[in-house]
């Protein structure tokens, strides 16, 4: 039930003042798209490879599953919650290519610093800043590309943007598994720059370096002129407290609460599903190792190939399905998502019960297929009912729920493994328990949201919106 970035995440607006403004040469836009796709690839490649090191980190630092789960997820959103959203505001103030270049370069540096960590606390410290460093990537990328291409090109551009996510996630498993296998042939500890490190930490050093290259590529992007002025959040004479509240999204929260009957079921469904859908990837390697005896290279080779196919197919199938449903139902976005949620629920519950590793990985890939198939409909639903004047902020809160609760997912599974199951070698039971608890509940809320969503669409249509 993952949400992939889609064109619906960033509404396209052009001010009257920009109506006569010439568009930049399209060749510059394609290079900017290449820079964004490459940086997105590096971001998800790093995330995927780091998760693949789970068993190595657990063994080297002798930590419990609950602690491992905290490292793999929640720790990355702590800094994001504190400084991530304000940092994203830099996109509206400074040239976007510099903000994006600095973000990916810092992200790569943080990953590499993890390769030099001399203790678990130091490794934990590096992960604190991952979320903050990447917080400007999404908003900055959309803002840059919308000004670099004519509106008719944007659907194609945003579709191509998916290649970074798909490539990073799939090749992260394939290449990451081989890198881990290579370092496993070395002594348990090696020396790097005079520092003793675990052999697997060399992987972090290697995957961090391309982030600097991605940052350098952004420096060659031609910054397109902004085609609309930066929106004022409040009146110029507003009090400092009022400006701060608007900056932090208070007005958007009020708009959401005013339509809580339609918004809350969707937010609840997203949050609950994200716990499992985003938590499970962090536990794929431990699950496969402890349940079937597969190592990182074996898991990554098959899973990466399956994910590449399933993600491409999922995005295509999801767009076709919601379009087909849209010809029949006014509530097509939520109705389609609810059906896909139900399919994901069944697939995810069956995964830890699979009799073989091959079947388990196939079910994981099928779950990802359904997750990406549901992304276009979820995003489109929020865009359809969000007030136009604050659509960006409402969307930001919706995606924040996905990011925040998704990051908690790895900790929830680890906590269940340590304190509920009690036997960490049977992590499959923790995955099964969380799937049974969270996914049917998420599906219920999504089904519960069909009628309110349909009525809200009908209300908007009556107003001519």
Short mmCIF file of C-alpha atoms in Angstrom, two decimals:
data_model
loop_
_atom_site.label_atom_id
_atom_site.label_comp_id
_atom_site.label_asym_id
_atom_site.label_seq_id
_atom_site.Cartn_x
_atom_site.Cartn_y
_atom_site.Cartn_z
CA UNK A 1 0.00 0.00 0.00
CA UNK A 2 2.90 2.30 -0.64
CA UNK A 3 2.29 5.71 -2.03
CA UNK A 4 4.56 6.53 -4.91
CA UNK A 5 4.96 10.13 -6.06
CA UNK A 6 2.50 10.95 -8.82
CA UNK A 7 1.46 13.96 -10.77
CA UNK A 8 -1.44 14.40 -8.39
CA UNK A 9 0.91 15.24 -5.55
CA UNK A 10 1.82 18.62 -6.98
CA UNK A 11 -0.97 20.72 -8.49
CA UNK A 12 0.08 22.70 -11.53
CA UNK A 13 -0.72 26.38 -11.37
CA UNK A 14 0.42 29.29 -13.46
CA UNK A 15 -0.09 32.90 -12.49
CA UNK A 16 -1.48 35.46 -14.86
CA UNK A 17 1.87 37.23 -14.79
CA UNK A 18 3.52 34.11 -16.18
CA UNK A 19 1.07 33.72 -19.05
CA UNK A 20 3.37 35.52 -21.47
CA UNK A 21 6.61 34.24 -19.99
CA UNK A 22 8.56 32.07 -22.46
CA UNK A 23 9.26 28.48 -21.51
CA UNK A 24 12.89 27.41 -21.17
CA UNK A 25 14.39 25.09 -23.81
CA UNK A 26 13.06 21.58 -23.28
CA UNK A 27 16.57 20.13 -23.45
CA UNK A 28 17.30 21.86 -20.14
CA UNK A 29 14.20 20.28 -18.68
CA UNK A 30 15.24 16.78 -19.72
CA UNK A 31 18.62 17.25 -18.08
CA UNK A 32 16.92 18.48 -14.92
CA UNK A 33 14.69 15.38 -15.02
CA UNK A 34 17.78 13.19 -15.37
CA UNK A 35 19.29 14.86 -12.30
CA UNK A 36 16.10 14.35 -10.29
CA UNK A 37 15.71 10.70 -11.36
CA UNK A 38 19.35 9.95 -10.54
CA UNK A 39 19.07 11.60 -7.11
CA UNK A 40 15.81 9.72 -6.44
CA UNK A 41 17.51 6.50 -7.49
CA UNK A 42 20.37 7.15 -5.04
CA UNK A 43 17.92 7.96 -2.22
CA UNK A 44 15.94 4.72 -2.53
CA UNK A 45 19.04 2.68 -3.35
CA UNK A 46 20.60 3.83 -0.06
CA UNK A 47 17.42 3.12 1.91
CA UNK A 48 17.10 -0.37 0.42
CA UNK A 49 20.73 -1.35 0.99
CA UNK A 50 20.71 -0.05 4.56
CA UNK A 51 17.69 -2.22 5.36
CA UNK A 52 19.47 -5.23 3.83
CA UNK A 53 22.20 -4.84 6.46
CA UNK A 54 19.72 -5.49 9.27
CA UNK A 55 21.03 -8.92 10.27
CA UNK A 56 24.63 -7.72 10.06
CA UNK A 57 23.95 -4.77 12.34
CA UNK A 58 22.03 -6.92 14.80
CA UNK A 59 24.88 -9.41 15.07
CA UNK A 60 27.70 -6.87 15.25
CA UNK A 61 26.12 -4.67 17.89
CA UNK A 62 24.21 -7.43 19.72
CA UNK A 63 20.89 -5.57 19.74
CA UNK A 64 17.31 -6.79 20.07
CA UNK A 65 14.73 -6.78 17.30
CA UNK A 66 12.92 -3.85 18.91
CA UNK A 67 16.13 -1.78 18.91
CA UNK A 68 16.88 -2.85 15.35
CA UNK A 69 13.38 -1.82 14.31
CA UNK A 70 13.91 1.60 15.89
CA UNK A 71 17.14 2.05 13.92
CA UNK A 72 15.54 1.00 10.64
CA UNK A 73 12.57 3.35 10.90
CA UNK A 74 11.52 5.77 13.65
CA UNK A 75 14.96 7.26 14.21
CA UNK A 76 14.91 8.68 10.68
CA UNK A 77 11.74 10.72 11.31
CA UNK A 78 12.79 12.34 14.58
CA UNK A 79 14.81 15.06 12.87
CA UNK A 80 12.27 15.18 10.04
CA UNK A 81 9.48 16.07 12.46
CA UNK A 82 11.57 18.79 14.07
CA UNK A 83 13.25 20.45 11.09
CA UNK A 84 12.12 18.58 7.98
CA UNK A 85 9.03 20.62 7.10
CA UNK A 86 10.75 24.01 7.71
CA UNK A 87 13.70 22.84 5.61
CA UNK A 88 11.32 22.05 2.76
CA UNK A 89 10.35 25.74 2.81
CA UNK A 90 13.84 26.51 1.50
CA UNK A 91 12.59 25.29 -1.87
CA UNK A 92 10.38 28.40 -2.09
CA UNK A 93 13.16 30.77 -1.07
CA UNK A 94 16.42 29.69 -2.72
CA UNK A 95 17.30 28.29 -6.17
CA UNK A 96 15.92 24.78 -6.15
CA UNK A 97 18.91 23.14 -7.77
CA UNK A 98 21.13 24.23 -4.88
CA UNK A 99 18.67 22.98 -2.26
CA UNK A 100 18.28 19.65 -4.06
CA UNK A 101 22.00 19.29 -4.69
CA UNK A 102 22.88 20.01 -1.08
CA UNK A 103 20.19 17.61 0.19
CA UNK A 104 21.39 14.60 -1.79
CA UNK A 105 25.06 15.38 -1.09
CA UNK A 106 24.35 15.57 2.66
CA UNK A 107 22.34 12.35 2.44
CA UNK A 108 25.27 10.54 0.83
CA UNK A 109 27.66 11.96 3.39
CA UNK A 110 25.46 10.80 6.27
CA UNK A 111 25.32 7.29 4.80
CA UNK A 112 29.11 7.23 4.45
CA UNK A 113 29.57 8.45 8.03
CA UNK A 114 27.59 5.42 9.13
CA UNK A 115 30.36 3.37 7.58
CA UNK A 116 32.83 4.95 10.00
CA UNK A 117 30.67 4.60 13.14
CA UNK A 118 32.60 3.07 16.03
CA UNK A 119 29.54 2.18 18.10
CA UNK A 120 25.84 1.58 17.79
CA UNK A 121 25.11 5.03 19.23
CA UNK A 122 27.23 6.67 16.56
CA UNK A 123 25.43 4.73 13.84
CA UNK A 124 22.12 5.74 15.41
CA UNK A 125 23.26 9.36 15.39
CA UNK A 126 23.93 9.34 11.67
CA UNK A 127 20.45 7.99 10.96
CA UNK A 128 18.86 10.85 12.90
CA UNK A 129 19.61 13.24 10.06
CA UNK A 130 18.59 11.07 7.13
CA UNK A 131 14.96 12.19 7.20
CA UNK A 132 15.85 15.86 7.53
CA UNK A 133 18.39 15.69 4.71
CA UNK A 134 15.86 14.18 2.29
CA UNK A 135 12.85 16.31 3.33
CA UNK A 136 13.33 18.89 0.56
CA UNK A 137 13.79 16.35 -2.24
CA UNK A 138 10.12 15.74 -3.05
CA UNK A 139 8.84 19.35 -2.93
CA UNK A 140 11.97 20.64 -4.65
CA UNK A 141 11.82 18.11 -7.46
CA UNK A 142 8.18 18.84 -8.26
CA UNK A 143 8.70 22.61 -8.07
CA UNK A 144 11.70 22.45 -10.39
CA UNK A 145 10.11 20.22 -13.00
CA UNK A 146 6.79 22.05 -13.13
CA UNK A 147 8.65 25.22 -14.13
CA UNK A 148 10.95 23.38 -16.56
CA UNK A 149 8.26 21.79 -18.76
CA UNK A 150 5.04 22.91 -20.40
CA UNK A 151 1.90 21.58 -18.63
CA UNK A 152 1.18 19.06 -21.39
CA UNK A 153 4.53 17.39 -20.71
CA UNK A 154 4.06 17.07 -16.95
CA UNK A 155 2.14 13.74 -16.88
CA UNK A 156 4.93 12.09 -18.92
CA UNK A 157 7.64 13.77 -16.83
CA UNK A 158 6.12 12.65 -13.54
CA UNK A 159 5.63 9.14 -14.92
CA UNK A 160 9.34 9.00 -15.83
CA UNK A 161 10.16 10.28 -12.36
CA UNK A 162 8.96 6.90 -11.06
CA UNK A 163 12.03 5.29 -12.63
CA UNK A 164 14.20 6.61 -9.81
CA UNK A 165 12.04 4.98 -7.14
CA UNK A 166 11.61 1.74 -9.06
CA UNK A 167 15.28 1.46 -10.00
CA UNK A 168 16.58 2.33 -6.55
CA UNK A 169 14.28 -0.15 -4.81
CA UNK A 170 14.83 -3.06 -7.21
CA UNK A 171 18.53 -2.65 -8.01
CA UNK A 172 19.18 -1.82 -4.37
CA UNK A 173 18.22 -5.41 -3.57
CA UNK A 174 20.20 -6.93 -6.44
CA UNK A 175 23.40 -4.90 -6.13
CA UNK A 176 23.16 -4.52 -2.37
CA UNK A 177 22.98 -8.27 -1.91
CA UNK A 178 26.12 -8.77 -3.99
CA UNK A 179 27.99 -6.04 -2.13
CA UNK A 180 27.13 -7.61 1.21
CA UNK A 181 28.20 -11.03 -0.08
CA UNK A 182 31.53 -9.55 -1.20
CA UNK A 183 32.27 -7.89 2.15
CA UNK A 184 31.31 -11.12 3.94
CA UNK A 185 34.39 -12.76 2.41
CA UNK A 186 36.59 -10.35 4.38
CA UNK A 187 37.62 -10.56 8.05
CA UNK A 188 34.87 -9.48 10.45
CA UNK A 189 36.70 -6.22 11.14
CA UNK A 190 38.84 -4.26 8.68
CA UNK A 191 40.78 -1.02 8.80
CA UNK A 192 39.68 2.08 6.87
CA UNK A 193 41.57 5.37 7.21
CA UNK A 194 43.14 3.92 10.33
CA UNK A 195 39.75 3.16 11.92
CA UNK A 196 38.62 -0.39 12.74
CA UNK A 197 35.17 -1.02 11.23
CA UNK A 198 32.99 -4.05 10.58
CA UNK A 199 33.30 -5.44 7.06
CA UNK A 200 29.66 -4.63 6.26
CA UNK A 201 30.30 -0.95 6.98
CA UNK A 202 32.25 -0.81 3.72
CA UNK A 203 28.88 -1.14 2.01
CA UNK A 204 27.72 2.11 3.61
CA UNK A 205 30.86 3.88 2.44
CA UNK A 206 30.32 2.64 -1.10
CA UNK A 207 26.63 3.51 -1.38
CA UNK A 208 27.16 6.93 0.21
CA UNK A 209 29.71 8.14 -2.35
CA UNK A 210 27.30 8.44 -5.35
CA UNK A 211 25.28 10.98 -3.35
CA UNK A 212 28.12 13.45 -3.84
CA UNK A 213 28.03 12.78 -7.59
CA UNK A 214 24.28 13.38 -7.64
CA UNK A 215 24.79 16.68 -5.84
CA UNK A 216 27.43 17.70 -8.39
CA UNK A 217 25.12 16.91 -11.31
CA UNK A 218 22.55 19.35 -9.92
CA UNK A 219 25.11 22.14 -10.23
CA UNK A 220 24.94 21.79 -14.02
CA UNK A 221 21.13 22.11 -14.09
CA UNK A 222 19.86 25.40 -15.47
CA UNK A 223 17.48 26.79 -12.84
CA UNK A 224 14.17 27.54 -14.64
CA UNK A 225 12.49 30.84 -13.74
CA UNK A 226 9.54 30.50 -11.37
CA UNK A 227 6.28 30.86 -13.23
CA UNK A 228 4.27 31.88 -10.18
CA UNK A 229 5.24 33.93 -7.15
CA UNK A 230 5.83 32.30 -3.79
CA UNK A 231 2.50 32.22 -2.01
CA UNK A 232 2.09 34.33 1.10
CA UNK A 233 0.96 32.12 3.97
CA UNK A 234 -0.66 34.98 5.89
CA UNK A 235 -1.41 38.68 5.56
CA UNK A 236 1.68 40.89 5.85
CA UNK A 237 0.40 42.46 9.09
CA UNK A 238 -0.39 39.13 10.78
CA UNK A 239 1.09 38.48 14.21
CA UNK A 240 4.17 36.34 14.59
CA UNK A 241 2.12 33.61 16.26
CA UNK A 242 -0.37 33.62 13.38
CA UNK A 243 2.41 33.40 10.80
CA UNK A 244 4.02 30.52 12.66
CA UNK A 245 0.71 28.65 12.90
CA UNK A 246 0.09 29.08 9.17
CA UNK A 247 3.65 27.99 8.40
CA UNK A 248 3.14 24.79 10.37
CA UNK A 249 -0.14 24.02 8.56
CA UNK A 250 -2.79 25.13 11.07
CA UNK A 251 -5.16 26.34 8.35
CA UNK A 252 -4.87 23.04 6.51
CA UNK A 253 -5.62 21.14 9.71
CA UNK A 254 -8.75 23.23 10.23
CA UNK A 255 -9.86 22.48 6.67
CA UNK A 256 -9.32 18.77 7.24
CA UNK A 257 -11.25 18.82 10.53
CA UNK A 258 -14.13 20.73 8.93
CA UNK A 259 -14.56 17.77 6.57
CA UNK A 260 -13.48 15.12 9.07
CA UNK A 261 -16.22 12.72 8.03
CA UNK A 262 -14.55 12.27 4.65
CA UNK A 263 -10.91 12.94 5.53
CA UNK A 264 -10.44 10.97 8.76
CA UNK A 265 -11.26 7.50 7.38
CA UNK A 266 -8.76 8.08 4.56
CA UNK A 267 -6.06 9.32 6.93
CA UNK A 268 -6.67 6.41 9.32
CA UNK A 269 -6.52 3.86 6.51
CA UNK A 270 -3.29 5.34 5.20
CA UNK A 271 -1.62 5.44 8.62
CA UNK A 272 -2.57 1.87 9.56
CA UNK A 273 -1.59 0.41 6.20
CA UNK A 274 1.72 2.29 6.20
CA UNK A 275 2.76 0.63 9.46
CA UNK A 276 2.76 -2.75 7.75
CA UNK A 277 3.58 -1.85 4.14
CA UNK A 278 6.57 0.31 5.07
CA UNK A 279 7.64 -1.76 8.05
CA UNK A 280 7.80 -5.06 6.21
CA UNK A 281 10.60 -4.11 3.75
CA UNK A 282 12.95 -3.48 6.68
CA UNK A 283 12.39 -7.06 7.87
CA UNK A 284 12.63 -8.90 4.56
CA UNK A 285 16.25 -9.94 5.04
CA UNK A 286 15.85 -11.06 8.70
CA UNK A 287 12.65 -12.90 7.77
CA UNK A 288 14.24 -14.73 4.85
CA UNK A 289 17.41 -15.53 6.81
CA UNK A 290 15.70 -16.80 9.95
CA UNK A 291 12.79 -18.59 8.27
CA UNK A 292 14.33 -20.09 5.13
CA UNK A 293 18.08 -19.70 5.67
CA UNK A 294 18.55 -17.39 2.69
CA UNK A 295 21.43 -14.90 2.71
CA UNK A 296 21.37 -11.30 1.45
CA UNK A 297 22.71 -12.13 -2.02
CA UNK A 298 20.16 -14.90 -2.61
CA UNK A 299 17.26 -12.78 -1.38
CA UNK A 300 18.34 -9.64 -3.20
CA UNK A 301 18.88 -11.32 -6.57
CA UNK A 302 15.39 -12.83 -6.77
CA UNK A 303 13.50 -10.13 -4.89
CA UNK A 304 15.08 -7.29 -6.86
CA UNK A 305 14.10 -8.87 -10.17
CA UNK A 306 10.56 -9.56 -8.98
CA UNK A 307 10.16 -6.03 -7.63
CA UNK A 308 11.30 -4.46 -10.89
CA UNK A 309 8.54 -6.26 -12.78
CA UNK A 310 5.85 -5.89 -10.11
CA UNK A 311 6.39 -2.15 -9.57
CA UNK A 312 6.26 -1.33 -13.28
CA UNK A 313 3.17 -3.50 -13.69
CA UNK A 314 1.55 -2.11 -10.54
CA UNK A 315 1.77 1.52 -11.63
CA UNK A 316 0.37 0.70 -15.07
CA UNK A 317 -2.39 -1.56 -13.74
CA UNK A 318 -3.38 0.91 -11.03
CA UNK A 319 -3.81 3.76 -13.48
CA UNK A 320 -5.87 1.58 -15.81
CA UNK A 321 -8.03 0.21 -12.99
CA UNK A 322 -8.96 3.56 -11.46
CA UNK A 323 -9.69 4.98 -14.92
CA UNK A 324 -12.00 2.05 -15.64
CA UNK A 325 -13.71 2.47 -12.28
CA UNK A 326 -14.04 6.21 -12.87
CA UNK A 327 -16.37 5.59 -15.80
CA UNK A 328 -18.77 3.75 -13.50
CA UNK A 329 -18.58 5.33 -10.03
CA UNK A 330 -18.21 8.86 -8.68
CA UNK A 331 -16.36 7.38 -5.72
CA UNK A 332 -14.01 5.45 -8.03
CA UNK A 333 -10.82 6.66 -6.36
CA UNK A 334 -11.72 5.33 -2.92
CA UNK A 335 -13.67 2.33 -4.17
CA UNK A 336 -10.69 1.21 -6.27
CA UNK A 337 -8.31 1.79 -3.36
CA UNK A 338 -10.51 -0.24 -0.98
CA UNK A 339 -10.53 -3.19 -3.40
CA UNK A 340 -6.76 -2.99 -3.76
CA UNK A 341 -6.37 -2.74 0.04
CA UNK A 342 -8.31 -5.98 0.40
CA UNK A 343 -6.04 -7.72 -2.12
CA UNK A 344 -2.95 -6.41 -0.34
CA UNK A 345 -4.27 -7.62 3.01
CA UNK A 346 -4.71 -11.19 1.81
CA UNK A 347 -1.31 -11.23 0.08
CA UNK A 348 0.59 -9.81 3.06
CA UNK A 349 -1.01 -12.19 5.55
CA UNK A 350 -0.10 -15.15 3.35
CA UNK A 351 3.54 -14.06 2.96
CA UNK A 352 4.94 -15.23 6.36
CA UNK A 353 2.98 -18.49 5.98
CA UNK A 354 4.64 -19.39 2.67
CA UNK A 355 6.12 -22.91 2.58
CA UNK A 356 9.24 -21.82 0.69
CA UNK A 357 11.43 -18.78 0.20
CA UNK A 358 10.57 -18.52 -3.48
CA UNK A 359 6.85 -18.35 -2.74
CA UNK A 360 7.40 -15.86 0.08
CA UNK A 361 9.36 -13.51 -2.17
CA UNK A 362 6.76 -13.86 -4.91
CA UNK A 363 4.03 -12.89 -2.46
CA UNK A 364 6.12 -9.90 -1.32
CA UNK A 365 6.41 -8.76 -4.93
CA UNK A 366 2.67 -9.26 -5.42
CA UNK A 367 2.04 -7.12 -2.33
CA UNK A 368 4.21 -4.37 -3.81
CA UNK A 369 2.27 -4.68 -7.07
CA UNK A 370 -1.00 -4.00 -5.25
CA UNK A 371 0.61 -1.26 -3.15
CA UNK A 372 1.71 0.74 -6.19
CA UNK A 373 -1.52 -0.03 -8.02
CA UNK A 374 -3.38 1.78 -5.25
CA UNK A 375 -1.11 4.82 -5.21
CA UNK A 376 -2.66 6.79 -8.12
CA UNK A 377 -6.17 6.40 -6.74
CA UNK A 378 -5.20 7.43 -3.19
CA UNK A 379 -3.38 10.52 -4.39
CA UNK A 380 -6.13 11.48 -6.82
CA UNK A 381 -8.76 11.14 -4.08
CA UNK A 382 -7.07 13.67 -1.83
CA UNK A 383 -6.46 16.09 -4.71
CA UNK A 384 -10.16 15.90 -5.67
CA UNK A 385 -11.56 16.88 -2.27
CA UNK A 386 -8.85 19.14 -0.83
CA UNK A 387 -9.66 22.90 -0.87
CA UNK A 388 -7.87 24.38 -3.86
CA UNK A 389 -6.29 27.23 -1.90
CA UNK A 390 -4.53 24.81 0.46
CA UNK A 391 -4.28 21.65 -1.60
CA UNK A 392 -0.52 21.54 -1.22
CA UNK A 393 -0.65 21.66 2.57
CA UNK A 394 -3.45 19.09 2.82
CA UNK A 395 -1.47 16.78 0.54
CA UNK A 396 1.62 17.38 2.65
CA UNK A 397 -0.21 16.29 5.80
CA UNK A 398 -1.56 13.22 4.04
CA UNK A 399 1.93 12.22 2.89
CA UNK A 400 3.33 13.08 6.31
CA UNK A 401 0.98 10.48 7.81
CA UNK A 402 2.38 7.97 5.35
CA UNK A 403 5.98 8.88 6.16
CA UNK A 404 5.56 9.06 9.93
CA UNK A 405 3.53 5.90 10.49
CA UNK A 406 5.47 4.07 7.80
CA UNK A 407 8.68 4.79 9.71
CA UNK A 408 7.09 3.40 12.87
CA UNK A 409 6.35 0.13 11.08
CA UNK A 410 9.79 -1.41 11.43
CA UNK A 411 9.79 -0.67 15.15
CA UNK A 412 6.31 -2.13 15.64
CA UNK A 413 7.33 -5.41 13.99
CA UNK A 414 10.58 -5.50 15.98
CA UNK A 415 8.75 -4.75 19.25
CA UNK A 416 6.23 -7.53 18.59
CA UNK A 417 9.09 -9.91 17.82
CA UNK A 418 10.94 -9.10 21.06
CA UNK A 419 8.11 -8.65 23.54
CA UNK A 420 5.06 -10.46 22.15
CA UNK A 421 6.49 -13.44 20.26
CA UNK A 422 9.48 -13.63 22.61
CA UNK A 423 11.54 -15.75 20.21
CA UNK A 424 13.33 -13.52 17.69
CA UNK A 425 14.22 -16.47 15.49
CA UNK A 426 10.50 -16.66 14.66
CA UNK A 427 10.18 -13.13 13.32
CA UNK A 428 7.65 -14.47 10.81
CA UNK A 429 5.13 -14.57 13.66
CA UNK A 430 5.66 -10.85 14.34
CA UNK A 431 5.12 -10.06 10.67
CA UNK A 432 1.96 -12.18 10.65
CA UNK A 433 0.57 -10.61 13.83
CA UNK A 434 1.07 -7.04 12.63
CA UNK A 435 -0.43 -7.88 9.25
CA UNK A 436 -3.52 -9.40 10.87
CA UNK A 437 -3.96 -6.43 13.21
CA UNK A 438 -3.26 -3.47 10.94
CA UNK A 439 -4.25 -4.37 7.39
CA UNK A 440 -7.85 -5.55 7.88
CA UNK A 441 -8.43 -2.47 10.05
CA UNK A 442 -6.97 -0.22 7.37
CA UNK A 443 -9.17 -1.88 4.75
CA UNK A 444 -12.24 -1.35 6.95
CA UNK A 445 -11.53 2.39 7.23
CA UNK A 446 -11.00 2.69 3.49
CA UNK A 447 -14.34 0.97 2.81
CA UNK A 448 -15.88 3.20 5.48
CA UNK A 449 -14.69 6.22 3.52
CA UNK A 450 -16.44 5.33 0.25
CA UNK A 451 -19.83 6.88 1.01
CA UNK A 452 -18.55 10.14 2.58
CA UNK A 453 -16.14 10.57 -0.31
CA UNK A 454 -18.91 10.06 -2.88
CA UNK A 455 -21.13 12.60 -1.10
CA UNK A 456 -18.27 15.11 -0.96
CA UNK A 457 -17.64 14.70 -4.69
CA UNK A 458 -21.32 15.24 -5.38
CA UNK A 459 -21.29 18.37 -3.19
CA UNK A 460 -18.30 19.76 -5.09
CA UNK A 461 -19.91 18.97 -8.42
CA UNK A 462 -23.05 20.83 -7.33
CA UNK A 463 -20.87 23.87 -6.66
CA UNK A 464 -19.32 23.55 -10.10
CA UNK A 465 -15.97 22.41 -8.71
#
